Coordinates of C-alpha atoms in Angstrom, one line a residue:
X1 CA -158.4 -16.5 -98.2
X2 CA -162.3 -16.4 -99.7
X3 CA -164.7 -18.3 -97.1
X4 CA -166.2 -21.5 -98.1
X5 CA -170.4 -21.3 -98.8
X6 CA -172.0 -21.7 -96.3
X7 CA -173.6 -25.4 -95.9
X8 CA -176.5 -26.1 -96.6
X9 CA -177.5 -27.1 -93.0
X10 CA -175.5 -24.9 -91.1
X11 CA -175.2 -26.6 -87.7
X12 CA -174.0 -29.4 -89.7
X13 CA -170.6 -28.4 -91.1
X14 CA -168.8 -30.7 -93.0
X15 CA -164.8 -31.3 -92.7
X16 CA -163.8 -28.8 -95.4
X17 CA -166.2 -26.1 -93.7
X18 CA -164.3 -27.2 -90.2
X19 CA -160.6 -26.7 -91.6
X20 CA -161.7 -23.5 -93.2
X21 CA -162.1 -22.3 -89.9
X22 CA -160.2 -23.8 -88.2
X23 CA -157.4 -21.5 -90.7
X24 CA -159.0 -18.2 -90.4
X25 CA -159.0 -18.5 -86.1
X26 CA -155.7 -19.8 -86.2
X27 CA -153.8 -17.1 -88.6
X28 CA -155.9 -14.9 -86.0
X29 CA -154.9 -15.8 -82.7
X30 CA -151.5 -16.7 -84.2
X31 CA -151.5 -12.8 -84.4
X32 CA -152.8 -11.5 -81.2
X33 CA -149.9 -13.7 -79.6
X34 CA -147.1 -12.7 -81.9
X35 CA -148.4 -9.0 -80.9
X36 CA -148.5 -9.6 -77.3
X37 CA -145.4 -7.9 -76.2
X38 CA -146.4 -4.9 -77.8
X39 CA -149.9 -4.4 -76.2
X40 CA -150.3 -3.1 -72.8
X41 CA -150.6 -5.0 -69.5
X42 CA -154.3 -2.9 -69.0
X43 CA -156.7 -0.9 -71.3
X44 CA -159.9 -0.3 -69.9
X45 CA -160.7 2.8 -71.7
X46 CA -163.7 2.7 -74.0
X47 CA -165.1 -0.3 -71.7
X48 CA -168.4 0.9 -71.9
X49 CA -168.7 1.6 -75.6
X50 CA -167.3 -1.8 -76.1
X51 CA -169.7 -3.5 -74.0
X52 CA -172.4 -1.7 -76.1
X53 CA -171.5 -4.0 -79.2
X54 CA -173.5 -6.7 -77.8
X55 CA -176.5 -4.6 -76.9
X56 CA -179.7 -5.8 -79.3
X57 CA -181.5 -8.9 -80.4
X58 CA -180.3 -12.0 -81.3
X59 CA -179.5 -12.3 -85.1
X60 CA -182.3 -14.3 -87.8
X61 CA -179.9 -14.9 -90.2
X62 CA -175.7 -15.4 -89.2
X63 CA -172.5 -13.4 -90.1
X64 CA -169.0 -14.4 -91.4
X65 CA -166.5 -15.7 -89.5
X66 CA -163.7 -13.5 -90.8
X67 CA -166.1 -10.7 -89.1
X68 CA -167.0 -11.9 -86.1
X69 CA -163.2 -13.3 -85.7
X70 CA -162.3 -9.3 -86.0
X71 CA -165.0 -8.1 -83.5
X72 CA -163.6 -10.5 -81.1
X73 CA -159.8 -10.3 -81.5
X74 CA -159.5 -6.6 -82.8
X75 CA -162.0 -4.9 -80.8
X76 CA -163.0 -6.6 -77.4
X77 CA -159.9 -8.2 -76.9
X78 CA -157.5 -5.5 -76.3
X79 CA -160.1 -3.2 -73.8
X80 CA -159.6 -5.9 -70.8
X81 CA -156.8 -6.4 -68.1
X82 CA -154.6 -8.5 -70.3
X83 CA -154.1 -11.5 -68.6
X84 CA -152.0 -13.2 -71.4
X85 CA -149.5 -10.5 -71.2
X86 CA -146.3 -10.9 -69.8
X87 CA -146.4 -7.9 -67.9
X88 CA -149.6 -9.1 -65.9
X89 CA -148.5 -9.5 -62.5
X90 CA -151.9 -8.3 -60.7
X91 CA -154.7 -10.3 -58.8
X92 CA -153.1 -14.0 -59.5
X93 CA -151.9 -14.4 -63.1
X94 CA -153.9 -16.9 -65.2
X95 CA -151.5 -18.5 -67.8
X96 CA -153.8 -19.6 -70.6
X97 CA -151.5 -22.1 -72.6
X98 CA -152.2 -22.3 -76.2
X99 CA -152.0 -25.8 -76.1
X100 CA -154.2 -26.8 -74.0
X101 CA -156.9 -24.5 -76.2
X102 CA -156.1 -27.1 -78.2
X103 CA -157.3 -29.9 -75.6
X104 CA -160.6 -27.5 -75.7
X105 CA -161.1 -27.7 -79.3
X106 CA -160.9 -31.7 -79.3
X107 CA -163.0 -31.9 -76.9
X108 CA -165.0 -29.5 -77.8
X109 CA -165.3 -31.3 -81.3
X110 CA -165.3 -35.0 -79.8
X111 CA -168.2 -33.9 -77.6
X112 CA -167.9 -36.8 -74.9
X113 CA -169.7 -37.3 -71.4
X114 CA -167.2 -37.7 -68.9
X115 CA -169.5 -37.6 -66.0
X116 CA -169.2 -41.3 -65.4
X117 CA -166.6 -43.8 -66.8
X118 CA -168.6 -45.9 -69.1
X119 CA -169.7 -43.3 -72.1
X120 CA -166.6 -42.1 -72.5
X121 CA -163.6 -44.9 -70.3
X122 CA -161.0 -43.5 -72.4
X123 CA -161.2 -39.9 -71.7
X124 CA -161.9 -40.5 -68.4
X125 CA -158.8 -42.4 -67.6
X126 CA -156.6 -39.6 -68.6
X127 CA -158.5 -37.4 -67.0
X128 CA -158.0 -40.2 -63.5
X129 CA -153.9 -40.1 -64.9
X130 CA -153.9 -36.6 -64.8
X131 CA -155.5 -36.7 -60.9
X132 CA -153.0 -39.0 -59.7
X133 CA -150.0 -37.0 -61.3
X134 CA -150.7 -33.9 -59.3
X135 CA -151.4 -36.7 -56.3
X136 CA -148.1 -37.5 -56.6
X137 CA -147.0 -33.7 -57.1
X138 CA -148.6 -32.9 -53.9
X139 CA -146.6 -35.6 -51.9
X140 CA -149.7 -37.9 -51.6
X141 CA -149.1 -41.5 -51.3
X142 CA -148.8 -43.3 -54.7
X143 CA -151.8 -46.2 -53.6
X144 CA -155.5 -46.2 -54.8
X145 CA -157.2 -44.4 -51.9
X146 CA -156.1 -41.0 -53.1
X147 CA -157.6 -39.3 -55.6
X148 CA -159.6 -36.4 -56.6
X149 CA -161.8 -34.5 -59.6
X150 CA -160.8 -31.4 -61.5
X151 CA -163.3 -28.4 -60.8
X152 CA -164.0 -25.2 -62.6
X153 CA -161.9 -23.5 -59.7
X154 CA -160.7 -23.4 -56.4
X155 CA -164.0 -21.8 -55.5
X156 CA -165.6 -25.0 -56.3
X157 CA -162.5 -27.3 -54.8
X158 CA -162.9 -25.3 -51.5
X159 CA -166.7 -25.8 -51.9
X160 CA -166.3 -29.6 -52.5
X161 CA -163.5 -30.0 -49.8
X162 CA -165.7 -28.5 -47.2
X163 CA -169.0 -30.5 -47.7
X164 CA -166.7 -33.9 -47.3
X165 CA -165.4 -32.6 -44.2
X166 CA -168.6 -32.1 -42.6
X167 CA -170.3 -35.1 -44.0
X168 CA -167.1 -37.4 -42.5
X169 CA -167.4 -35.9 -39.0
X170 CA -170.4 -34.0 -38.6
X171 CA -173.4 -36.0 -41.1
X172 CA -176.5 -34.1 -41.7
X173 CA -176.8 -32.4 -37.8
X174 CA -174.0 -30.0 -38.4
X175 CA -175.7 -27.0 -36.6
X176 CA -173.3 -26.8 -33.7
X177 CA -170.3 -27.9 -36.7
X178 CA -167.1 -25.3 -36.2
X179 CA -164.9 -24.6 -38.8
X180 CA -161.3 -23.1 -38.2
X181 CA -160.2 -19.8 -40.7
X182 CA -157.6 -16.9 -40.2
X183 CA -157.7 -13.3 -41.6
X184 CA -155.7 -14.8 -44.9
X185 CA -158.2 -17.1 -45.5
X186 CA -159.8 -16.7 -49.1
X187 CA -163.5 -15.7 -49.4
X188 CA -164.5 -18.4 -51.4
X189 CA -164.4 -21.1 -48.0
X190 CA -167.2 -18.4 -46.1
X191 CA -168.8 -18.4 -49.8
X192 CA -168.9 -22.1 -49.3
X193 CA -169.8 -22.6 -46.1
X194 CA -173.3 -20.2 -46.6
X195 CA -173.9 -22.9 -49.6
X196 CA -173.5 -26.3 -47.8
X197 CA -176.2 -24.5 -44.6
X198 CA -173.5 -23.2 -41.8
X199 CA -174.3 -20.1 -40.4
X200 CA -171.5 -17.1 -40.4
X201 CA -170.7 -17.8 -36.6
X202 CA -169.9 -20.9 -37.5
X203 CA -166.5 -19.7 -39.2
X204 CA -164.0 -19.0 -35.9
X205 CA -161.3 -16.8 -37.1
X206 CA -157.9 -17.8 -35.6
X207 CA -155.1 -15.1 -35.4
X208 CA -152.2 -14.6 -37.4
X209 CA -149.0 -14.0 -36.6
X210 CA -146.7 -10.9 -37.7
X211 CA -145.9 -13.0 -40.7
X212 CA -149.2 -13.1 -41.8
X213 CA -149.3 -17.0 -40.9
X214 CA -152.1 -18.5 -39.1
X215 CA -150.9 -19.3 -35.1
X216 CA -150.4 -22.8 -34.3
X217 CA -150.9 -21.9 -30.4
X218 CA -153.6 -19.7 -30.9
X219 CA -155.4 -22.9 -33.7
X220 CA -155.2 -25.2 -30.1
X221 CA -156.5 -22.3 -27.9
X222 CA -159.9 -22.1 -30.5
X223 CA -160.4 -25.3 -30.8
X224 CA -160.3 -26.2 -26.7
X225 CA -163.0 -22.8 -26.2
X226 CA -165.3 -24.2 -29.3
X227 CA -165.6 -27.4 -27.5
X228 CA -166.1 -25.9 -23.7
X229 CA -168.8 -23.8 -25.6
X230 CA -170.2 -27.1 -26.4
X231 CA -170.0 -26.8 -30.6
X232 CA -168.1 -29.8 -32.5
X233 CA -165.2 -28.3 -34.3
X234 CA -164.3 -30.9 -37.9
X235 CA -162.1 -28.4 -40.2
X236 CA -159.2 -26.3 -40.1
X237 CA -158.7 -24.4 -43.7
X238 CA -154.7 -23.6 -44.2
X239 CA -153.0 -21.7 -46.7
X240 CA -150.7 -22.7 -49.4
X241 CA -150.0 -19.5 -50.3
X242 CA -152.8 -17.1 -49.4
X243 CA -154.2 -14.7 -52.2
X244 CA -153.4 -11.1 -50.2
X245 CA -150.1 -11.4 -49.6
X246 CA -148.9 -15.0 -51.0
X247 CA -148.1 -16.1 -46.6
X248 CA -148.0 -19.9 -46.4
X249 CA -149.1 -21.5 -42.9
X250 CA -146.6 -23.3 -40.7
X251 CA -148.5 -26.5 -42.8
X252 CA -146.8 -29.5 -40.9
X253 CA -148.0 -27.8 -37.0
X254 CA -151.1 -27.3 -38.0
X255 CA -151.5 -31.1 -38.7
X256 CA -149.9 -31.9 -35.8
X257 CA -152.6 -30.0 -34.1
X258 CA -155.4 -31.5 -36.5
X259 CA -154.2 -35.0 -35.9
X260 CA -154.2 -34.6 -32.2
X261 CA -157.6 -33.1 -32.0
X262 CA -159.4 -35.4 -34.6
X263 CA -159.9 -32.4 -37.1
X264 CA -159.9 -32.3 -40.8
X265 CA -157.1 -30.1 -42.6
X266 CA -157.7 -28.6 -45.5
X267 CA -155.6 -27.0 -47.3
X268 CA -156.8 -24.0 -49.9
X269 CA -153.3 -24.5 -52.2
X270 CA -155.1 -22.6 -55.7
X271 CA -151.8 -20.1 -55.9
X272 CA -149.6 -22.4 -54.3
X273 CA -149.5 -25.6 -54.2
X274 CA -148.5 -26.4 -57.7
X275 CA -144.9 -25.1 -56.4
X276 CA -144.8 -28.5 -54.8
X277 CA -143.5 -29.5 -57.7
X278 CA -139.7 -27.2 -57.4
X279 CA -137.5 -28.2 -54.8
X280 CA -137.5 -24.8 -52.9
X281 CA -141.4 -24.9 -52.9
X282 CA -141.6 -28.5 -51.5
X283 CA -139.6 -26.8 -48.8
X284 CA -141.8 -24.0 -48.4
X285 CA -144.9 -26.2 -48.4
X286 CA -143.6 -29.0 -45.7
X287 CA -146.6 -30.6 -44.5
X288 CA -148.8 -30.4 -47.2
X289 CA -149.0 -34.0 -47.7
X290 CA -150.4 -34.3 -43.9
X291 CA -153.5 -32.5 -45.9
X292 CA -157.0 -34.3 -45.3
X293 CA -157.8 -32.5 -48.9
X294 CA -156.1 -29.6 -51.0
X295 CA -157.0 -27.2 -53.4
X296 CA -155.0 -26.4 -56.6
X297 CA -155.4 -24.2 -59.3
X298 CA -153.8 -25.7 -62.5
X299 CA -154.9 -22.5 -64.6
X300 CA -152.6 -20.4 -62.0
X301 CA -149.4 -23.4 -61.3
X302 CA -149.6 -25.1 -64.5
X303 CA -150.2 -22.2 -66.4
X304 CA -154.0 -23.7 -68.1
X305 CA -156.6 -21.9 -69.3
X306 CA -159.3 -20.2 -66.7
X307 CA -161.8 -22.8 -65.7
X308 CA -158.6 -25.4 -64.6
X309 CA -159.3 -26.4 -60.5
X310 CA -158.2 -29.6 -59.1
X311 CA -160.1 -31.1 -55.3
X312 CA -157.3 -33.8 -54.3
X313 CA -158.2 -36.0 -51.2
X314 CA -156.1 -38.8 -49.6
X315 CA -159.2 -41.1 -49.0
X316 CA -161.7 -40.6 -51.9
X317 CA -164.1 -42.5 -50.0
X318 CA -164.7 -39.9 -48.3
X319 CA -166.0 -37.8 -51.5
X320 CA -167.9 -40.7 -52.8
X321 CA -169.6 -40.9 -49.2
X322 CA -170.0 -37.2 -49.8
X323 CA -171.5 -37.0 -53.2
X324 CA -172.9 -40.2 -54.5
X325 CA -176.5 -40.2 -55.7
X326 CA -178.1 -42.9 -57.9
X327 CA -180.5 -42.6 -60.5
X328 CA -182.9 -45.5 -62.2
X329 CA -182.2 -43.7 -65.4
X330 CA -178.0 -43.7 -65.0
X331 CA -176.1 -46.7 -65.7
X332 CA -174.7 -48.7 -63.1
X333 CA -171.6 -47.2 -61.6
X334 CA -167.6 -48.3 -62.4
X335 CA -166.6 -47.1 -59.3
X336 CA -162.7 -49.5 -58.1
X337 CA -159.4 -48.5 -57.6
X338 CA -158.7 -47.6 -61.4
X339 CA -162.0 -46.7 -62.5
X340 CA -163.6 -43.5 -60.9
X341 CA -167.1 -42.0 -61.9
X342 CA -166.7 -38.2 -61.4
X343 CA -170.4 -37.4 -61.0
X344 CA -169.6 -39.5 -57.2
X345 CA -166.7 -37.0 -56.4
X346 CA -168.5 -33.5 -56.9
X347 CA -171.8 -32.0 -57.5
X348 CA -171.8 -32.3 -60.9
X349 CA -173.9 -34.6 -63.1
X350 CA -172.9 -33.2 -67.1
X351 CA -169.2 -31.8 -66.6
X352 CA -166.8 -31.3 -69.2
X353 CA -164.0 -32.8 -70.4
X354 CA -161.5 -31.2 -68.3
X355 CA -158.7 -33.7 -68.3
X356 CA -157.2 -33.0 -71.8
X357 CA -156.0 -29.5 -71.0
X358 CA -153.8 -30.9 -68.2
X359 CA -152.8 -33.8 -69.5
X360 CA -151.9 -32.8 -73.4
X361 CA -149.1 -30.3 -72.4
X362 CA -147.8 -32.1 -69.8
X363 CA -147.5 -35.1 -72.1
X364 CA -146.3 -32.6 -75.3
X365 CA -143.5 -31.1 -73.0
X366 CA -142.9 -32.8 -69.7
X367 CA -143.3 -31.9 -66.2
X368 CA -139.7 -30.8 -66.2
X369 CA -140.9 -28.0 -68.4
X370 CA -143.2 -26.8 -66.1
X371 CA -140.7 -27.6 -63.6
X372 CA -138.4 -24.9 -65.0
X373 CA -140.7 -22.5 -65.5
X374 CA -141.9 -22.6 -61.8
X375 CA -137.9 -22.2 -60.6
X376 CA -137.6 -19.4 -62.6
X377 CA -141.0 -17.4 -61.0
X378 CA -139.8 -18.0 -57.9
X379 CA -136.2 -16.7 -59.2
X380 CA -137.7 -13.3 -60.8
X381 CA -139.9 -12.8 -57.7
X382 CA -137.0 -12.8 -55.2
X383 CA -135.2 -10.6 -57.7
X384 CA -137.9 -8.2 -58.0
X385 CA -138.4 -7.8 -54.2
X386 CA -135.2 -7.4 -53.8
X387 CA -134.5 -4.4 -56.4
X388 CA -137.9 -2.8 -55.3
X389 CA -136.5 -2.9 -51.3
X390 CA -133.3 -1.2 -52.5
X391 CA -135.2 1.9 -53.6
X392 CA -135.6 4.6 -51.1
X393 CA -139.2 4.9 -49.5
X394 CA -139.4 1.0 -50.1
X395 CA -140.9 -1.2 -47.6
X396 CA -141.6 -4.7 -47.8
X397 CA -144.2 -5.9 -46.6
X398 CA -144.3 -9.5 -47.1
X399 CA -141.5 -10.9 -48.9
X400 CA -141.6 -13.6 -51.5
X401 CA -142.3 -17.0 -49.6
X402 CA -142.7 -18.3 -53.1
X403 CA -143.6 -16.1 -56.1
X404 CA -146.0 -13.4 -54.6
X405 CA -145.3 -10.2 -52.3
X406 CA -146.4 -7.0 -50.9
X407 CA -144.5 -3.6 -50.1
X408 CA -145.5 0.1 -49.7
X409 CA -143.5 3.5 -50.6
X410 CA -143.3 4.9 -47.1
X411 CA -142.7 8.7 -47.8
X412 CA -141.6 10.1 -44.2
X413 CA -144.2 11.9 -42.4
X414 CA -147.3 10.5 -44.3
X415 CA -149.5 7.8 -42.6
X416 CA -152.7 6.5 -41.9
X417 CA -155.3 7.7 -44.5
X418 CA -152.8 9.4 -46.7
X419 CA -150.4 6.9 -46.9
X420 CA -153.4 4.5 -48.1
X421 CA -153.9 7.2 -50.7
X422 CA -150.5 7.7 -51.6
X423 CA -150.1 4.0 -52.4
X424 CA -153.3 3.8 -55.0
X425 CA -151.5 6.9 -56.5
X426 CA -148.4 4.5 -57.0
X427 CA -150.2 2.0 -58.3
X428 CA -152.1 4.2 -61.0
X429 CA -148.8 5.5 -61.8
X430 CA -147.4 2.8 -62.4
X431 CA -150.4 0.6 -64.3
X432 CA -151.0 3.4 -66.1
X433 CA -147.2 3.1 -68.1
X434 CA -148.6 0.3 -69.8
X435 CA -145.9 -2.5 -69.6
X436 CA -146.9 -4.2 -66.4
X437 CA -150.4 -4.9 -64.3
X438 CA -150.2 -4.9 -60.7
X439 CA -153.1 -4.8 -58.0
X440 CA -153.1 -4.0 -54.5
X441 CA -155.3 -5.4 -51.0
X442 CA -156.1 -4.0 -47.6
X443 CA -153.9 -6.0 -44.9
X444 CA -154.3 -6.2 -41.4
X445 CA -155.1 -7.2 -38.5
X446 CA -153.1 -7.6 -36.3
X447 CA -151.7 -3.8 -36.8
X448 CA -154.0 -1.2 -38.4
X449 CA -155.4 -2.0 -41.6
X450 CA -153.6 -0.6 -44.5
X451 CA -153.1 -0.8 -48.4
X452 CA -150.1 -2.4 -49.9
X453 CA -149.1 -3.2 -53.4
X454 CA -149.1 -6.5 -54.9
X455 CA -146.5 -8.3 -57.3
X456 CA -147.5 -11.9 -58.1
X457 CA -145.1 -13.5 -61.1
X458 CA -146.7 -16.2 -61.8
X459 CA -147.6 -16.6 -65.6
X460 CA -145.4 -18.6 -68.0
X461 CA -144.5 -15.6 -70.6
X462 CA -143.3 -13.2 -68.0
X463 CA -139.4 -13.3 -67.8
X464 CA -136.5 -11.0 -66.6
X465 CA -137.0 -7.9 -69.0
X466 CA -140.4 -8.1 -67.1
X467 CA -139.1 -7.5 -64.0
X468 CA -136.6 -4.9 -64.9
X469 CA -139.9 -3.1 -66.5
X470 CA -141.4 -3.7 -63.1
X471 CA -138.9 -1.9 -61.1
X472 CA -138.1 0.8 -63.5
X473 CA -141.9 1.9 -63.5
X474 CA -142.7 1.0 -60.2
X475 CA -139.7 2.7 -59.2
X476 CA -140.3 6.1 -61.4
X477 CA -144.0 5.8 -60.0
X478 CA -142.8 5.9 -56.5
X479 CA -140.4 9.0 -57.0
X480 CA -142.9 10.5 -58.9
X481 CA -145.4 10.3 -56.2
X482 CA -142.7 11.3 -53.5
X483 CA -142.2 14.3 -55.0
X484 CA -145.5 15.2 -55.4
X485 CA -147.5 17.9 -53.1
X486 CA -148.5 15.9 -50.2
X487 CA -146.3 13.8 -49.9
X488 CA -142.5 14.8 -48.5
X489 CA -139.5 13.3 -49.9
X490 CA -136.9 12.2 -48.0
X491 CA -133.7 9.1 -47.6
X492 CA -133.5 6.1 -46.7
X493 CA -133.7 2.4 -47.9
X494 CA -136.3 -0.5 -48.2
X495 CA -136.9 -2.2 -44.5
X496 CA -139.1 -5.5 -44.1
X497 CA -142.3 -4.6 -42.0
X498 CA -145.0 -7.8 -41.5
X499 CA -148.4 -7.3 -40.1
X500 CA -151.5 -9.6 -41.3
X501 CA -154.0 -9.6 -44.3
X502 CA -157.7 -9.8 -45.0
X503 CA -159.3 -11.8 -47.9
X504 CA -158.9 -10.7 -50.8
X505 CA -160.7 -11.6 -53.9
X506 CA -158.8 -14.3 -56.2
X507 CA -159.1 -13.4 -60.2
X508 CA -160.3 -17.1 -61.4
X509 CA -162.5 -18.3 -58.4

């Protein structure tokens, strides 16, 4: 199709100009995702030289669509870890749902301020609708004192969860303030804590146990030694599914705990808590509604594009008390029970419209779609660790408490160093075959630190002839690696093996 003139005031196109391309990105995109399958899971090669495009000045006078469309599909688009494949089952898989691009385009186009309630009440309410439906995912009361904000990220949730905390129990003299983390504990709550003034020593790491799950016992054992020491513990961060090796914390004793001792629970749920919404991850997560606060990641869960957090809080009073700032030049707030003014619940002033691209597919397909889709990752992931553990050399290291797990090839005789070694060899081997992605992290302590290799199922296109791709090439990677000089081949079938895991960086935060 021949591209419309140009208008004559180019930042002012009119609604032909708009649909013209809005055709040429759509028969575009409509391509790279009908070629999906047939692009690998990883190419990184030519990174540099790609990167190199963008070198130079900014443009005087602009170029065609159709042109810039084809540097941007064609060219950078495919040199990237392809986290829209199905095959992508590295760091934690970001879905990226078509439809809510959509939701970014009309909002994109409508251009409203959703920062407080009266610029834009409508858009803001469905963003508050969309809140209160993963409220009531979550097992949170269905009344008006819950509530929340969506963020650009756990990162930011984390961030938000931990200032309310210490403005609830500790107000501004939170020098002696102690906050509660284990070994599985993602980065992001230290991150946080630097930004909202504690010092490192401030963080007391609790240990895990062999199942890579924070220890009740040892929780109550850190808490009675911060307070001889004479600091003022407020928060205990839990996991929901920790980013290393996917553990989930014994949820429902650590409230007990927190409840007895006055503390705040949080609960980091980015990878996991969305699985609230399946039967067997309701199950798994017993205890999550006890939660002071949690963290979810929609664009993990739900599937959303990047850029897709949620901060929910039983008592949002205690993020307005936490946030709220006036301003002679803002309107008077709408702050009651149905109508919430974001820029009270977080520390942002100009936000986007984030709402839309939760609440559009939800309302296009249903939550039992997403339902489905969240069974049938924890299916696959159960399936896969269980194939992989069949194959000789096969350990597993943490199995699949919901949809993401660790294991090692264990030839015999090789250990320490080398068998670090020989696991990156696996994983090269394998990620280089092109049909899946998988990453790896450093676990431990307790037990010496080692590698492992990490499989976490968690996007919306990846389906059973992804995990039989996953075991044949893990599988042919592992032999291949067995048999190589170094390392000695032997028998013997998969065994479980637990131990506990650092941080690990999560790919959206």
């Amino acid at each position: 199709m021949r591209e419309l003139k140009p208008p004559a005031r180019p930042l002012e196109p009119d609604g032909a100009t708009l649909r013209d391309w809005l055709g040429q990105t759509g028969r575009k995109l409509g391509a790279f995702l009908d070629g999906l399958p047939d692009q690998p899971a990883a190419q990184l090669t030519g990174s540099r030289r790609i990167a190199q495009v963008f070198a130079g000045p900014a443009p005087e006078a602009g170029t065609p669509l159709r042109r810039l469309l084809s540097l941007l599909v064609d060219r950078v688009a495919p040199v990237a870890l392809n986290t829209a494949h199905p095959g992508y089952l590295g760091f934690i898989p970001g879905g990226g749902l078509p439809q809510s691009a959509l939701a970014d385009l009309i909002t994109g186009v409508l251009n409203r301020y959703t920062g407080l309630w009266m610029p834009a009440p409508g858009l803001v309410q469905l963003e508050i609708q969309a809140i209160r439906w993963l409220c009531t995912a979550v097992g949170y009361p269905e009344d008006d004192r819950c509530g929340g904000i969506l963020t650009s990220g756990g990162s930011l949730a984390n961030l938000g969860a931990l200032v309310a905390a210490r403005e609830h129990h500790l107000g501004e003299n939170f020098g002696d303030g102690v906050v509660f983390v284990s070994a599985q504990t993602h980065h992001s709550v230290a991150k946080a804590a630097r930004v909202v003034g504690l010092r490192r020593d401030q963080l007391v790491p609790v240990a895990c146990r062999p199942d890579f799950t924070m220890d009740p016992a040892a929780l109550s054992a850190a808490v009675a030694a911060a307070r001889q020491a004479g600091q003022r513990p407020f928060l205990v961060v839990a996991s929901a599914g920790s980013t290393a090796t996917g553990a989930v914390d014994p949820l429902a004793a650590i409230a007990d705990r927190c409840a007895a001792a006055g503390l705040w629970l949080h609960v980091d749920g980015a990878y996991g808590g969305c699985f609230a919404l399946t039967d067997r991850g309701r199950a798994a997560l017993a205890g999550l509604a006890r939660a002071d606060s949690i963290t979810l990641d929609p664009h993990k869960g739900l599937f959303l594009p990047y850029g897709t957090g949620a901060l929910l809080v039983r008592e949002r009073a205690r993020l307005r008390a936490a946030f709220t700032e006036g301003a002679s030049y803002l309107p008077a707030g709408s702050e009651d029970a149905d109508h919430w003014d974001f820029a009270d619940l977080g520390p942002e002033l100009s936000r986007p419209p984030r709402g839309l691209r939760l609440w559009l597919p939800i309302q296009l397909h249903g939550l039992g779609a997403f339902r489905a889709a969240l069974d049938e990752k924890l299916d696959l992931a159960r399936s896969a660790a269980e194939a992989l553990c069949a194959l000789d050399h096969v350990v597993l290291v943490s199995p699949p408490t919901l949809s993401l797990f660790t294991l090692q090839g264990r030839p015999p005789g090789v250990a320490g160093p080398a068998l670090d070694a020989h696991q990156r060899r696996i994983l090269r081997d394998t990620n280089q075959r092109g049909r899946v992605f998988l990453t790896g992290a450093t676990v431990g302590p307790p037990g010496p630190a080692r590698f492992v290799i990490r499989v976490c199922v968690l996007s919306f296109r990846t389906h059973q002839a992804q995990i039989d791709a996953l075991v044949a090439d893990l599988g042919a990677a592992i032999a291949t690696q067995t048999a190589a000089p170094g390392a000695q081949a032997g028998t013997g079938r998969g065994t479980t093996s637990a131990g506990a895991s650092g941080p690990s960086r999560r790919s959206s935060q």
